[in-house]
Coordinates of C-alpha atoms in Angstrom, one line a residue:
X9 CA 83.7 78.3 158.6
X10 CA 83.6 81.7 157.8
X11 CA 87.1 83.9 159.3
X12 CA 86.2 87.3 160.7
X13 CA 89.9 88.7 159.9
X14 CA 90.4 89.4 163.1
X15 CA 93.4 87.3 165.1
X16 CA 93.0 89.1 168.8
X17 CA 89.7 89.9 170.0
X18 CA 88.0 91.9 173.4
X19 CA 84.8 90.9 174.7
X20 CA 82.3 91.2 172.1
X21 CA 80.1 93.1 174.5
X22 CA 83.2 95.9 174.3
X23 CA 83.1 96.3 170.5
X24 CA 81.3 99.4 168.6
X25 CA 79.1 98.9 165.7
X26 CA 77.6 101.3 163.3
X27 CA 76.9 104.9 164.0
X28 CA 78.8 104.1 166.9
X29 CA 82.1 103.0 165.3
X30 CA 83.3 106.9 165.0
X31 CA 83.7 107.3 168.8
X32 CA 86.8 104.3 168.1
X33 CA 90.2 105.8 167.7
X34 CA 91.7 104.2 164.5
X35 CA 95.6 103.5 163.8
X36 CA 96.2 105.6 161.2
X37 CA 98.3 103.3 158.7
X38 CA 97.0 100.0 159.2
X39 CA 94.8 98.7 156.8
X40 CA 92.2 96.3 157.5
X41 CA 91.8 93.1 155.7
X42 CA 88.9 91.3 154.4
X43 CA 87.7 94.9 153.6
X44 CA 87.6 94.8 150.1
X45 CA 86.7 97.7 148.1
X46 CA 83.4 99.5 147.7
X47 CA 82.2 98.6 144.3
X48 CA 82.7 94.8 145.1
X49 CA 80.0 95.1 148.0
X50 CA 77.4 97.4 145.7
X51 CA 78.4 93.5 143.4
X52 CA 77.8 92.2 146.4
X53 CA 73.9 93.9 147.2
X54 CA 73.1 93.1 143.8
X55 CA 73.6 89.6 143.2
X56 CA 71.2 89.1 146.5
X57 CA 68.6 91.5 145.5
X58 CA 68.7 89.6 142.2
X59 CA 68.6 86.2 144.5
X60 CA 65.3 88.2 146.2
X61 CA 63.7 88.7 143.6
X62 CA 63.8 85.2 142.5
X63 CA 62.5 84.0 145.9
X64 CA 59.4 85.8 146.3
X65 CA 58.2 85.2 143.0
X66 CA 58.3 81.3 144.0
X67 CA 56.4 82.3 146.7
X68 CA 53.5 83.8 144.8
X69 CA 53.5 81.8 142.0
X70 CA 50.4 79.7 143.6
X71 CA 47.8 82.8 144.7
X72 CA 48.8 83.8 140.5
X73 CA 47.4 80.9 139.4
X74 CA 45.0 79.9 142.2
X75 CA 41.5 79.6 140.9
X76 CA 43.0 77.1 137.9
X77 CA 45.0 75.1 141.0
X78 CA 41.9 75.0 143.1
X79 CA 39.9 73.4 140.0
X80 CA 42.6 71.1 138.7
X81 CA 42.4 69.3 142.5
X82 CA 38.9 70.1 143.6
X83 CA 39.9 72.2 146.7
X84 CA 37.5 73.5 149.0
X85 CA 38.4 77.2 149.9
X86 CA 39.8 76.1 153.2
X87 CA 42.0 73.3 151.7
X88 CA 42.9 76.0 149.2
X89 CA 44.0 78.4 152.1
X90 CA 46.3 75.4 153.5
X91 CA 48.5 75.8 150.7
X92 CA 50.0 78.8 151.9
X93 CA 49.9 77.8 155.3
X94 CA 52.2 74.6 154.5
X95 CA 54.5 76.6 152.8
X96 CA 54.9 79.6 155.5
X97 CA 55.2 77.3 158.3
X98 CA 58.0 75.1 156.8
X99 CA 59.9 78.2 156.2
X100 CA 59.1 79.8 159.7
X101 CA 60.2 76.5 161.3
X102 CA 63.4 76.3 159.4
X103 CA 64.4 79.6 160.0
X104 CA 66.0 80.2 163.4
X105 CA 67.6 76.5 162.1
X106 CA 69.4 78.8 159.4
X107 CA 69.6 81.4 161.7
X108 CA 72.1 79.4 164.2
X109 CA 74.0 78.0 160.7
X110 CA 74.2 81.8 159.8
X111 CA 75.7 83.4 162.8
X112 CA 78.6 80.2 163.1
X113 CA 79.1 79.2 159.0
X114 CA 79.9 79.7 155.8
X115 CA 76.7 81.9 154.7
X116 CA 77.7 81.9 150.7
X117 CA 77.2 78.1 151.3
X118 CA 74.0 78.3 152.8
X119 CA 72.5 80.7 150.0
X120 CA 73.9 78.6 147.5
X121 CA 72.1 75.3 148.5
X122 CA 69.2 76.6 149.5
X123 CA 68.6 78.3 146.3
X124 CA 69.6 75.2 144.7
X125 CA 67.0 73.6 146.7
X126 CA 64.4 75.2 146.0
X127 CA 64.5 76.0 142.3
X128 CA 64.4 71.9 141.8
X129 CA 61.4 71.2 143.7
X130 CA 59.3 74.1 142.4
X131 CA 60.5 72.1 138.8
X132 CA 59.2 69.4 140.1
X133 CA 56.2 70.5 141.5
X134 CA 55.0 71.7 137.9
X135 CA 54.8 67.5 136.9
X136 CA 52.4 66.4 139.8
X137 CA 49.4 64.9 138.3
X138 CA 45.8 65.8 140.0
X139 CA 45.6 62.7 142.0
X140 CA 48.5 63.4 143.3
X141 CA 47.3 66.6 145.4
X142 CA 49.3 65.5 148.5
X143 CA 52.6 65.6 146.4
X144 CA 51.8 69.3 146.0
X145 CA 51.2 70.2 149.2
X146 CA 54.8 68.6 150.3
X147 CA 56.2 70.6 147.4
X148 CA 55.1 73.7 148.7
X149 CA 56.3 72.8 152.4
X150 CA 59.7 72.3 150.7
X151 CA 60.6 74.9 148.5
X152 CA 59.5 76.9 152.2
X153 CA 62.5 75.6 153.8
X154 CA 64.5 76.6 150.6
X155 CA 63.5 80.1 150.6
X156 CA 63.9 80.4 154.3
X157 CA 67.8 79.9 154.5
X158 CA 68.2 83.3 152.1
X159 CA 65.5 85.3 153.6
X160 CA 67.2 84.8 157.2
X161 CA 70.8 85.2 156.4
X162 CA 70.9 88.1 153.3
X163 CA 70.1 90.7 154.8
X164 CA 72.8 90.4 157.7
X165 CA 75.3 89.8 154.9
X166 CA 74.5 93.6 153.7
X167 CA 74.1 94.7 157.4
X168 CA 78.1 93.9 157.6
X169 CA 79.1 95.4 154.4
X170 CA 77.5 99.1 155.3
X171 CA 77.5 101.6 158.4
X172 CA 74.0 103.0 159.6
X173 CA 73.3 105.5 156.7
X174 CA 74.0 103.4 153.8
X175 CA 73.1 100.3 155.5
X176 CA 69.1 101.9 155.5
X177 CA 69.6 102.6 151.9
X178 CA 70.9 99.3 150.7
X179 CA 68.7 97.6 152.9
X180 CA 65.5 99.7 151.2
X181 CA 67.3 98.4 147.7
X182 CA 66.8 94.8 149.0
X183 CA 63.3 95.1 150.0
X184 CA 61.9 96.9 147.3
X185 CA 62.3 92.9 145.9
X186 CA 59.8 91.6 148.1
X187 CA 56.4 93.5 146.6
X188 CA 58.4 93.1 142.9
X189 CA 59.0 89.7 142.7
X190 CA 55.8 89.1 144.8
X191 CA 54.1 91.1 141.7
X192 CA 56.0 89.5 139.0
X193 CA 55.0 86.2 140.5
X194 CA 51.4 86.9 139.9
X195 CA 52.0 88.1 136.1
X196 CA 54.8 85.5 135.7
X197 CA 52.5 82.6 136.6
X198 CA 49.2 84.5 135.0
X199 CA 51.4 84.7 131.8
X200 CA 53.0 81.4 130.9
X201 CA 48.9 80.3 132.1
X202 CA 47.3 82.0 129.6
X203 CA 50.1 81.7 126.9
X204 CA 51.0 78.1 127.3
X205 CA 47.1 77.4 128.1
X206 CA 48.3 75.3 131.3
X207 CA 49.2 76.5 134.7
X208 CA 51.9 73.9 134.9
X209 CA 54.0 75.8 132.7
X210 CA 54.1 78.8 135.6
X211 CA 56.3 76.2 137.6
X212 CA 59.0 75.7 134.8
X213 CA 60.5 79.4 134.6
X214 CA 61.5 80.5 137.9
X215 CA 63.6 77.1 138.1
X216 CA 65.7 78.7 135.2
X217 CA 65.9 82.0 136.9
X218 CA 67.2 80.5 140.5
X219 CA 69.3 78.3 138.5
X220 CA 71.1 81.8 137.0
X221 CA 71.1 82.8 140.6
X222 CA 72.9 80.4 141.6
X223 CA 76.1 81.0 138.8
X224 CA 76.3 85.4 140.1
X225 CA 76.4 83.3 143.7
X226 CA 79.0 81.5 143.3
X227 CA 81.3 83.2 140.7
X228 CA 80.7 87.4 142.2
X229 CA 79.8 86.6 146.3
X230 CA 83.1 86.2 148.2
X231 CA 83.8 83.0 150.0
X232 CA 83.5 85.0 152.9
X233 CA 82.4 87.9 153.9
X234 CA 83.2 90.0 156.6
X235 CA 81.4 89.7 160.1
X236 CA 81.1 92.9 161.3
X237 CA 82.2 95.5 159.4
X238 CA 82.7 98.5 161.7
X239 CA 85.0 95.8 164.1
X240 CA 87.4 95.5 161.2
X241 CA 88.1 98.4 161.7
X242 CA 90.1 98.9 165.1
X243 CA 90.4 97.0 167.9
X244 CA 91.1 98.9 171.2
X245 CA 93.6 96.3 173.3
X246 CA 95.6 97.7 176.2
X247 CA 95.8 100.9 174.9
X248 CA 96.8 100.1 171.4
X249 CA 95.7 99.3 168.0
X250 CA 96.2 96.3 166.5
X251 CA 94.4 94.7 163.9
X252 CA 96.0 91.4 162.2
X253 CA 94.6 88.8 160.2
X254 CA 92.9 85.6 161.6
X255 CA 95.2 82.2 161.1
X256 CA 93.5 80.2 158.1
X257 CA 91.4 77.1 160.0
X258 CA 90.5 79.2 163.3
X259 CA 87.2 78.2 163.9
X260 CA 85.3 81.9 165.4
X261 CA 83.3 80.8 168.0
X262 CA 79.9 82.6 169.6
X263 CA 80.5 84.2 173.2
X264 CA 77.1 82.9 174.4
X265 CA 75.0 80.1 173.3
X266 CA 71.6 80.0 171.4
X267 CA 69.1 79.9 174.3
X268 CA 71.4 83.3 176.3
X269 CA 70.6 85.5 172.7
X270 CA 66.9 84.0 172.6
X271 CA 66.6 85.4 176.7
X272 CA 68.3 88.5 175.5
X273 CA 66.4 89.5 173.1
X274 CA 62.8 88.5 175.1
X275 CA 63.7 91.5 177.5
X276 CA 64.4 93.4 174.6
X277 CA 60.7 95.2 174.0
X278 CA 62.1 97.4 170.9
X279 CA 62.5 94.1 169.8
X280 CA 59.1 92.2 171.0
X281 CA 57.0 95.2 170.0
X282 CA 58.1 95.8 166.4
X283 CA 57.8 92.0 165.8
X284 CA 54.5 91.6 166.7
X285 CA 54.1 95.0 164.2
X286 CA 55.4 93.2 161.9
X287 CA 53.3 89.7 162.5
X288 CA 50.0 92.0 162.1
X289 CA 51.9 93.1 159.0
X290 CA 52.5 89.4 157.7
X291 CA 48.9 88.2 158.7
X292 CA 47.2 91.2 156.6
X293 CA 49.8 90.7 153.4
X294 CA 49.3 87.0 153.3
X295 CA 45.6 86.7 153.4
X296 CA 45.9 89.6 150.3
X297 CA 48.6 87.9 148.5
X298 CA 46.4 84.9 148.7
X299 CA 43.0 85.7 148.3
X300 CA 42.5 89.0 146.4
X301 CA 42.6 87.8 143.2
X302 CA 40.0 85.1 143.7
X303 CA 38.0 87.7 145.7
X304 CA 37.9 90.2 142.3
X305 CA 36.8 87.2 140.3
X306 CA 33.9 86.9 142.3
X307 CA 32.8 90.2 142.7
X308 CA 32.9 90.6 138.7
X309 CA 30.9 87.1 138.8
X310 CA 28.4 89.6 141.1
X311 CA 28.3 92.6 138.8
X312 CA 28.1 90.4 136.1
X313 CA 31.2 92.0 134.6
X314 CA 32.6 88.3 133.7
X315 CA 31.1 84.9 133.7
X316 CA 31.6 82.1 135.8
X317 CA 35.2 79.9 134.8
X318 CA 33.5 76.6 134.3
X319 CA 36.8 75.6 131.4
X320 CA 39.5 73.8 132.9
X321 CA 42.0 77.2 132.0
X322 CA 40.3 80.5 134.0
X323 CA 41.5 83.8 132.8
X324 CA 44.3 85.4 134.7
X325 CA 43.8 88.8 134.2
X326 CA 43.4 89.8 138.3
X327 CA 46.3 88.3 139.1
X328 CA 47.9 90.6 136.4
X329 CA 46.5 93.2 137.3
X330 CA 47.1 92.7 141.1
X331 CA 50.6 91.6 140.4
X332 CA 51.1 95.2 138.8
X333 CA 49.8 97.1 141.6
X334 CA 51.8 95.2 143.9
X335 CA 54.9 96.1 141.9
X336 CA 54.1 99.3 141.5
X337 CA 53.2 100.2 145.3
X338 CA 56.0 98.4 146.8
X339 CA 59.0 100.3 145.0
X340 CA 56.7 103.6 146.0
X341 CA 56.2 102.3 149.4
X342 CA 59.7 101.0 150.3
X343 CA 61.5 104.2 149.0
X344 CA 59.0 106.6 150.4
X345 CA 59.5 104.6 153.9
X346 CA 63.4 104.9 153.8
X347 CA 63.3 108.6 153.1
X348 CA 60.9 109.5 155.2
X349 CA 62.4 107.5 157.7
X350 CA 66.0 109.4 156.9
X351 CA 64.3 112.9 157.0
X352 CA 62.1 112.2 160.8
X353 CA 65.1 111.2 162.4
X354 CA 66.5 113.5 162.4
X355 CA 64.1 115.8 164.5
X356 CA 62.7 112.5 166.3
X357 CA 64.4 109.2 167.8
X358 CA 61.4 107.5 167.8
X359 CA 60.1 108.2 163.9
X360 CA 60.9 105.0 163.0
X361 CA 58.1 102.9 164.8
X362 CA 55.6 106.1 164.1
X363 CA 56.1 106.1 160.7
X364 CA 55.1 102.1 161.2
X365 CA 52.4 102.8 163.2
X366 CA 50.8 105.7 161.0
X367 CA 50.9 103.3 157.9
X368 CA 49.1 100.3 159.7
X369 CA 46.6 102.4 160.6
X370 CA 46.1 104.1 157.0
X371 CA 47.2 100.8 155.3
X372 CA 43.4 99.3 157.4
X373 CA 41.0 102.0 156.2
X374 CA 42.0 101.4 152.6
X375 CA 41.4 98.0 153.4
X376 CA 38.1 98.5 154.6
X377 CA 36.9 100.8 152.3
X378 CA 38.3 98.4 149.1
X379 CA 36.4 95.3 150.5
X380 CA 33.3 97.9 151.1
X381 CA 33.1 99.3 147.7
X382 CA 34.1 95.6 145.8
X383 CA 30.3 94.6 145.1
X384 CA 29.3 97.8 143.3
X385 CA 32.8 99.1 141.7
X386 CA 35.8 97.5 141.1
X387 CA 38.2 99.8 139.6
X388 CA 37.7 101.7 143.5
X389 CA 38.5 98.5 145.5
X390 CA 41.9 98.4 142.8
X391 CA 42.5 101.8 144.0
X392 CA 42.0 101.5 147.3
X393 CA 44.0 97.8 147.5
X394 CA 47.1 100.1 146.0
X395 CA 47.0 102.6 148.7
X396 CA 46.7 99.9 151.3
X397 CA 49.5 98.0 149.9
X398 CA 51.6 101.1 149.2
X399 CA 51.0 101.8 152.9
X400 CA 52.0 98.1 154.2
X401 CA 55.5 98.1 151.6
X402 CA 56.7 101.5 153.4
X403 CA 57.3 99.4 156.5
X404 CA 59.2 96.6 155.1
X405 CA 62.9 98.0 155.3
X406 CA 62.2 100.2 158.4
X407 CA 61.1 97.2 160.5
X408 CA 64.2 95.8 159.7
X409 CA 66.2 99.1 160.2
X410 CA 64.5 99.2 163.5
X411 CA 66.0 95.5 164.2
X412 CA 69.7 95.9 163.0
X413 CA 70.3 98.7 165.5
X414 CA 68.1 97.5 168.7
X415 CA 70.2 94.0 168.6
X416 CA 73.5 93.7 169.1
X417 CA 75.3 92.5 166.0
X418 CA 76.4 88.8 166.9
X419 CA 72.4 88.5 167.5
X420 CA 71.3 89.8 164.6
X421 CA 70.9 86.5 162.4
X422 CA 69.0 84.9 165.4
X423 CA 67.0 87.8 165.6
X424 CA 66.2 87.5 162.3
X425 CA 65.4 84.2 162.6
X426 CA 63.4 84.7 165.5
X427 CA 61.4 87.6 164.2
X428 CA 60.6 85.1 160.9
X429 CA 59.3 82.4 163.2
X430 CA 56.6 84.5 165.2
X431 CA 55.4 86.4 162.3
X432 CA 55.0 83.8 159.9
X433 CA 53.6 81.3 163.0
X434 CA 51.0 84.0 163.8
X435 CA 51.0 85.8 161.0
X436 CA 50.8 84.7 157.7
X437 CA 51.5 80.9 158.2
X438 CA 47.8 81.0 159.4
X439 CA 46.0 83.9 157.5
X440 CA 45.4 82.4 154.3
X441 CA 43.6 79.0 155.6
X442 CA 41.7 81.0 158.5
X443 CA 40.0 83.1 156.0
X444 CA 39.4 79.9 154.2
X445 CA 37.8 78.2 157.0
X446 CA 35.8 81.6 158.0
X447 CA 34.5 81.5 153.9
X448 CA 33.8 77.8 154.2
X449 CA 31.9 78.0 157.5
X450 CA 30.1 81.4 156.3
X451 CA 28.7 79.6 152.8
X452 CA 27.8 76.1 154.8
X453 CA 25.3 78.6 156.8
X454 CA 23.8 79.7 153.5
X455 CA 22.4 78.5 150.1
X456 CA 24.6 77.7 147.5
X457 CA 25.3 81.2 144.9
X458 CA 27.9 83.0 143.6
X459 CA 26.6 86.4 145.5
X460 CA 27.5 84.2 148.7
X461 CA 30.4 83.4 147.5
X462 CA 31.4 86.3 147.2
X463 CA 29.7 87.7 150.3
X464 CA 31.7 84.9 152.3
X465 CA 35.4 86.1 151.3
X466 CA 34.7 89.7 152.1
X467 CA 33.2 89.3 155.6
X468 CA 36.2 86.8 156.1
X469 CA 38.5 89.6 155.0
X470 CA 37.4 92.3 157.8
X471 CA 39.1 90.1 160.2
X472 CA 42.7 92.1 158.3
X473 CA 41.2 95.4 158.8
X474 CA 41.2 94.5 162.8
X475 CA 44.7 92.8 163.1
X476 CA 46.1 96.1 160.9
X477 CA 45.2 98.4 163.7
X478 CA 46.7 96.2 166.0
X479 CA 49.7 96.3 164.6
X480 CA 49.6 99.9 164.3
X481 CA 49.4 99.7 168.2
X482 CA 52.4 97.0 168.6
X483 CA 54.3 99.6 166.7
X484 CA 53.1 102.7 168.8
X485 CA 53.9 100.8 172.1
X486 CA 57.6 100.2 170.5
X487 CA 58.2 103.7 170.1
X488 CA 58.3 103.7 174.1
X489 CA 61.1 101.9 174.6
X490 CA 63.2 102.2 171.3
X491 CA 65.8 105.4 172.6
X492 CA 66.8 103.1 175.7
X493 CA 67.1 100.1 173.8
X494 CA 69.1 101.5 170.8
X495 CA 71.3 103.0 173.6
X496 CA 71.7 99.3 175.4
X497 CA 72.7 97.5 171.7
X498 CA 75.7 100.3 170.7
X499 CA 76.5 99.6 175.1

C-alpha cells in the first residue's frame, strides 16, 4: 500500500485542495515529508508522458495497417469495425477495476504490470497466423485491459504532484501524447509495413519501446507518491499544526466505499455533462482513428488517383499521411486549448466547458465539409480532417481539467474510471463497428463497385457530424452548473 505521509488526519471532507490550499494557515518551520523536490516530479511527468506515448501508439497500430489486416483474414467491414470495438470495451470494462486498485494501492505497481502486460501480448499478437483470426481478436481485447490500468491512474499521479496552475499545464504536457502517439502509430505501423513488406513487423517495435518504459518506471518513479499534495501541506487539528510522518505498514483506508463516490458523483452534473461531452468526443475520434484511412483509399480508388490493392501488401501512404496530421493537430490543439483555457478564466468561470462546446461544434462542420468534398478533391477533405481534428485535441486536457476540480480529490481515480467506462461504452467502444455495419448494410442494398464502396463509408460517417453537435450541447448544458459544483468539491 501506498503511505500518504500523514500520521493524524481530519475528515477528508474538512481538507483543502488546490487553488484552495492558500486559505490553510501553514506552520512556518515544519517541513512536510514525502514532498520531494521539484525537479524529481517534472522526472516524474516525463517518464509517464513517455509511458503515454507508448500506449496510444498500441492503440493505433491496427486502423495503420488496416486495409492489409482486413485482407490477410478476409474481414467484412463490419467484422473489421469489431476490432476496435473488442479492444475499447475490454479497456472500458477494466477501468473503474483499476480505478478502485488506484485510489487504495501501490499505483507504480499498477503502471508497471500493466505496461508489462501489454507490451507482451501486442508481441504476440504480431505471430498469429490467418486461420487464427479469433486469436487476434482476444489479443486486441487484452492489450485493452493493459492500457487501461495507465490511462486511469497517470494522470491522478500528476494531479497530486501540482496545484491548479501548473497542474493544467502538466496535464496539457500529458495529453499532447494522446494525438502523437496516436499519429506515430499510424506511421510506425505504415513504416515497418512497407519497409519490412509485412504488416506483422508493425507488432514487433512498440514491444521494445514499452519494454524501455518499463526500466524509467521502475528505476525514476518513486515507490510512492504522494496522495494529495496540497494535504501535505498542513493539517488544521484543534487549533494547531501538526504534520508527522505515517508509521511504515499503516494501511490508509477510504472514508466511504465504492458505490457512496459512484452516488456522489451521479448528482454531480459538472461531472455527468462534461462526460457525455467527452463520450460524443470518443465516438467521433474513434470512427476517424479507425476508418479515415480506408475511407481516402477509396475515394482515390473513385478519382482514379490510385488503383485497387489486389497484392497481399497495400500501400500505407494514408495512414502516413493521416498519422502526420494527427500529430501535428493534436500538439496545436492541446496547447492552444490550455492557453486559451488559462487566458478565459480569467474573465469567465465557465470558459472551460465553452471553449468545449465551441470546438465540437467547429470540430462537426470540418467534418462535414471533409466527407463532402472527398469524391472530387482530396488534398481539401486532408485539410479539412486537420481542422476537425485540431478542433477535437483542444478539448482533451480541459475535459480533464474540468474533472480534477469538480470532484473531490479521494474521487478522482474513480472518476476517472468512471468517465473511461461511459465514453468508451457509448462512445468509441461502439463507433468503429456501427459504421461498419451502416457500410455493410448500405453496399448489401446496392450492386457490387468501388464508387459504392466508397459511397457506403461516407454516408456512414455523417452519423459523427450529428453526435459532434451533441456533444457540443452536453458541454454547453455543463457550463450551467460548473461555478456551484467547483464551489461544492473545494467545500
Amino acid at each position: 500500500h501506498e503511505n500518504t505521509g500523514l500520521q493524524c488526519q481530519p475528515p477528508l471532507e474538512e481538507l483543502n485542495y488546490g487553488a484552495t490550499t492558500a486559505h490553510v494557515r501553514q506552520g512556518p518551520s515544519m517541513p512536510v515529508p514525502g514532498s520531494g523536490p521539484a525537479k524529481r516530479d517534472y522526472l516524474t511527468v516525463a517518464v509517464l508522458c513517455y509511458g503515454n506515448l507508448i500506449n496510444f501508439m498500441d492503440w493505433f497500430i491496427v486502423p495503420g495497417i488496416l486495409l492489409d489486416i482486413q485482407k490477410y483474414f478476409k474481414l467484412s467491414d463490419g467484422d473489421t469495425g469489431l476490432l476496435q470495438t473488442v479492444f475499447i470495451l475490454c479497456y472500458m470494462l477494466a477501468a473503474p477495476i483499476f480505478g478502485y486498485l488506484g485510489d487504495r494501492y501501490n499505483r507504480k505497481i499498477i503502471l508497471g504490470t500493466g505496461i508489462f502486460f501489454w507490451s507482451g501480448v501486442t508481441l504476440g499478437s504480431s505471430f498469429i497466423s490467418e486461420s487464427y483470426y479469433w486469436v487476434f481478436f482476444l489479443s486486441r481485447g487484452l492489450v485493452g485491459i493493459g492500457t487501461a490500468s495507465y490511462s486511469t491512474i497517470a494522470p491522478t499521479i500528476i494531479a497530486d504532484l501540482f496545484e491548479e496552475g501548473k497542474r493544467t499545464t502538466m496535464l496539457s504536457i500529458f495529453y499532447i501524447f494522446i494525438p502523437v502517439g496516436s499519429g506515430l502509430g499510424y506511421v510506425l505501423a505504415a513504416g515497418m509495413a512497407d519497409v519490412m513488406d509485412d504488416w506483422h513487423w508493425a507488432f514487433r517495435i512498440t514491444p521494445c519501446l514499452g519494454g524501455l518504459a518499463l526500466v524509467l518506471l521502475i528505476l525514476l518513479l518513486p515507490h510512492t507518491t504522494p496522495r494529495r499534495t496540497a494535504a501535505h501541506r498542513a493539517l488544521s487539528i484543534s487549533g494547531t499544526i501538526r504534520v508527522a510522518a505515517e508509521k511504515p505498514g499503516v494501511q490508509r483506508t477510504a472514508k466511504t466505499t465504492w458505490c457512496q463516490d459512484v452516488i456522489s458523483l451521479a448528482k454531480n452534473w459538472s461531472f455527468v455533462w462534461s462526460s457525455l461531452g467527452l463520450t460524443a468526443m470518443a465516438f467521433v475520434t474513434g470512427a476517424l482513428g479507425m476508418w479515415i484511412p480506408l475511407f481516402l483509399y477509396r475515394a482515390q480508388v473513385v478519382q482514379g488517383i490510385v488503383s485497387p490493392c489486389l497484392q497481399e501488401s497495400c500501400s500505407s501512404s494514408n495512414s502516413q499521411i493521416f498519422g502526420g496530421i494527427t500529430i501535428g493537430s493534436g500538439i496545436l490543439g492541446v496547447i492552444a486549448g490550455a492557453e486559451v483555457a488559462r487566458r478565459l478564466r480569467k474573465i469567465n468561470n465557465k470558459a472551460d466547458p465553452l471553449i468545449c462546446a465551441t470546438s465540437m461544434f467547429i470540430s462537426a462542420v470540418c467534418l462535414y465539409v471533409a466527407l463532402m468534398v472527398a469524391q472530387v478533391n482530396i488534398l481539401s477533405t486532408f485539410i479539412f480532417i486537420a481542422f476537425g481534428e485540431l478542433f477535437l485535441s483542444v478539448n482533451w486536457a480541459v475535459v480533464t481539467d474540468i474533472l480534477l476540480y469538480v470532484v473531490t480529490p479521494r474521487r478522482q481515480s474513480t472518476a476517472i474510471a468512471l468517465q473511461i467506462l461511459v465514453s468508451h461504452l457509448l462512445g468509441d467502444a461502439g463507433s468503429p463497428y456501427l459504421i461498419g455495419i451502416i457500410s455493410n448494410a448500405i453496399q448489401a442494398e446496392n450492386t457490387h463497385s468501388f464508387q459504392w464502396s466508397f459511397w457506403s463509408m461516407q454516408y456512414s460517417f455523417i452519423l459523427c457530424v450529428f453526435v459532434g453537435v451533441f456533444g457540443g450541447g452536453f458541454f454547453l448544458l455543463t457550463s450551467f452548473y460548473i461555478e456551484e459544483d467547483r464551489k461544492e468539491a473545494e467545500r
